[in-house]
Amino acid sequence: MALLATGIVACGSPTWHVPDGRAPKFSRDRKVCHQLTDDVEGRERAERHEACMKRRGWRHKRFWDNWNFRW
């Protein structure tokens, strides 16, 4: 049962799509968004953080982002 719950949580927490060469910008944007949206005790406000990242042009990874099709 615990394994199932762990799998659901892991699948339910989306990761961000970071194209090659964009990792430094992603790190800066993520840090700024944490500074802008975390509360006084440092707890993350997930919905506000996500909105901040999306305003900066980031999106969640889709399952086909890692596929390299050559048509």
GROMACS .gro file of C-alpha atoms in nm:
model
   71
    1MET     CA    1   0.000   0.000   0.000
    2ALA     CA    2   0.281   0.242   0.086
    3LEU     CA    3   0.448   0.164  -0.246
    4LEU     CA    4   0.132   0.254  -0.432
    5ALA     CA    5   0.100   0.582  -0.243
    6THR     CA    6   0.463   0.666  -0.316
    7GLY     CA    7   0.409   0.598  -0.686
    8ILE     CA    8   0.103   0.820  -0.697
    9VAL     CA    9   0.286   1.105  -0.525
   10ALA     CA   10   0.586   1.069  -0.755
   11CYS     CA   11   0.367   1.075  -1.064
   12GLY     CA   12   0.162   1.363  -0.928
   13SER     CA   13   0.454   1.598  -0.875
   14PRO     CA   14   0.533   1.747  -1.215
   15THR     CA   15   0.881   1.850  -1.314
   16TRP     CA   16   0.970   2.152  -1.522
   17HIS     CA   17   1.080   2.128  -1.884
   18VAL     CA   18   1.429   2.277  -1.909
   19PRO     CA   19   1.570   2.275  -2.265
   20ASP     CA   20   1.941   2.211  -2.316
   21GLY     CA   21   2.151   2.514  -2.233
   22ARG     CA   22   1.874   2.683  -2.032
   23ALA     CA   23   1.959   2.537  -1.689
   24PRO     CA   24   2.131   2.855  -1.557
   25LYS     CA   25   1.828   3.071  -1.645
   26PHE     CA   26   1.594   2.813  -1.495
   27SER     CA   27   1.793   2.812  -1.170
   28ARG     CA   28   1.786   3.192  -1.149
   29ASP     CA   29   1.413   3.209  -1.223
   30ARG     CA   30   1.337   2.935  -0.971
   31LYS     CA   31   1.537   3.113  -0.701
   32VAL     CA   32   1.366   3.446  -0.772
   33CYS     CA   33   1.022   3.283  -0.767
   34HIS     CA   34   1.099   3.121  -0.431
   35GLN     CA   35   1.207   3.458  -0.292
   36LEU     CA   36   0.889   3.622  -0.420
   37THR     CA   37   0.639   3.356  -0.318
   38ASP     CA   38   0.768   3.179  -0.003
   39ASP     CA   39   0.606   3.290   0.323
   40VAL     CA   40   0.786   3.446   0.619
   41GLU     CA   41   0.886   3.108   0.767
   42GLY     CA   42   1.028   2.997   0.431
   43ARG     CA   43   0.749   2.755   0.341
   44GLU     CA   44   0.683   2.729  -0.030
   45ARG     CA   45   0.347   2.842  -0.163
   46ALA     CA   46   0.322   2.594  -0.450
   47GLU     CA   47   0.039   2.756  -0.646
   48ARG     CA   48   0.200   3.101  -0.634
   49HIS     CA   49   0.542   2.958  -0.721
   50GLU     CA   50   0.398   2.776  -1.020
   51ALA     CA   51   0.226   3.091  -1.146
   52CYS     CA   52   0.551   3.284  -1.109
   53MET     CA   53   0.744   3.024  -1.311
   54LYS     CA   54   0.480   3.021  -1.584
   55ARG     CA   55   0.494   3.402  -1.609
   56ARG     CA   56   0.866   3.363  -1.677
   57GLY     CA   57   0.795   3.126  -1.966
   58TRP     CA   58   0.852   2.785  -1.805
   59ARG     CA   59   0.616   2.492  -1.842
   60HIS     CA   60   0.583   2.148  -1.691
   61LYS     CA   61   0.748   1.856  -1.867
   62ARG     CA   62   0.519   1.650  -2.088
   63PHE     CA   63   0.571   1.277  -2.125
   64TRP     CA   64   0.681   1.315  -2.489
   65ASP     CA   65   0.944   1.586  -2.425
   66ASN     CA   66   1.222   1.325  -2.399
   67TRP     CA   67   1.125   1.141  -2.716
   68ASN     CA   68   1.356   1.214  -3.007
   69PHE     CA   69   1.155   1.138  -3.317
   70ARG     CA   70   1.321   1.177  -3.654
   71TRP     CA   71   1.045   1.180  -3.915
   0.00000   0.00000   0.00000
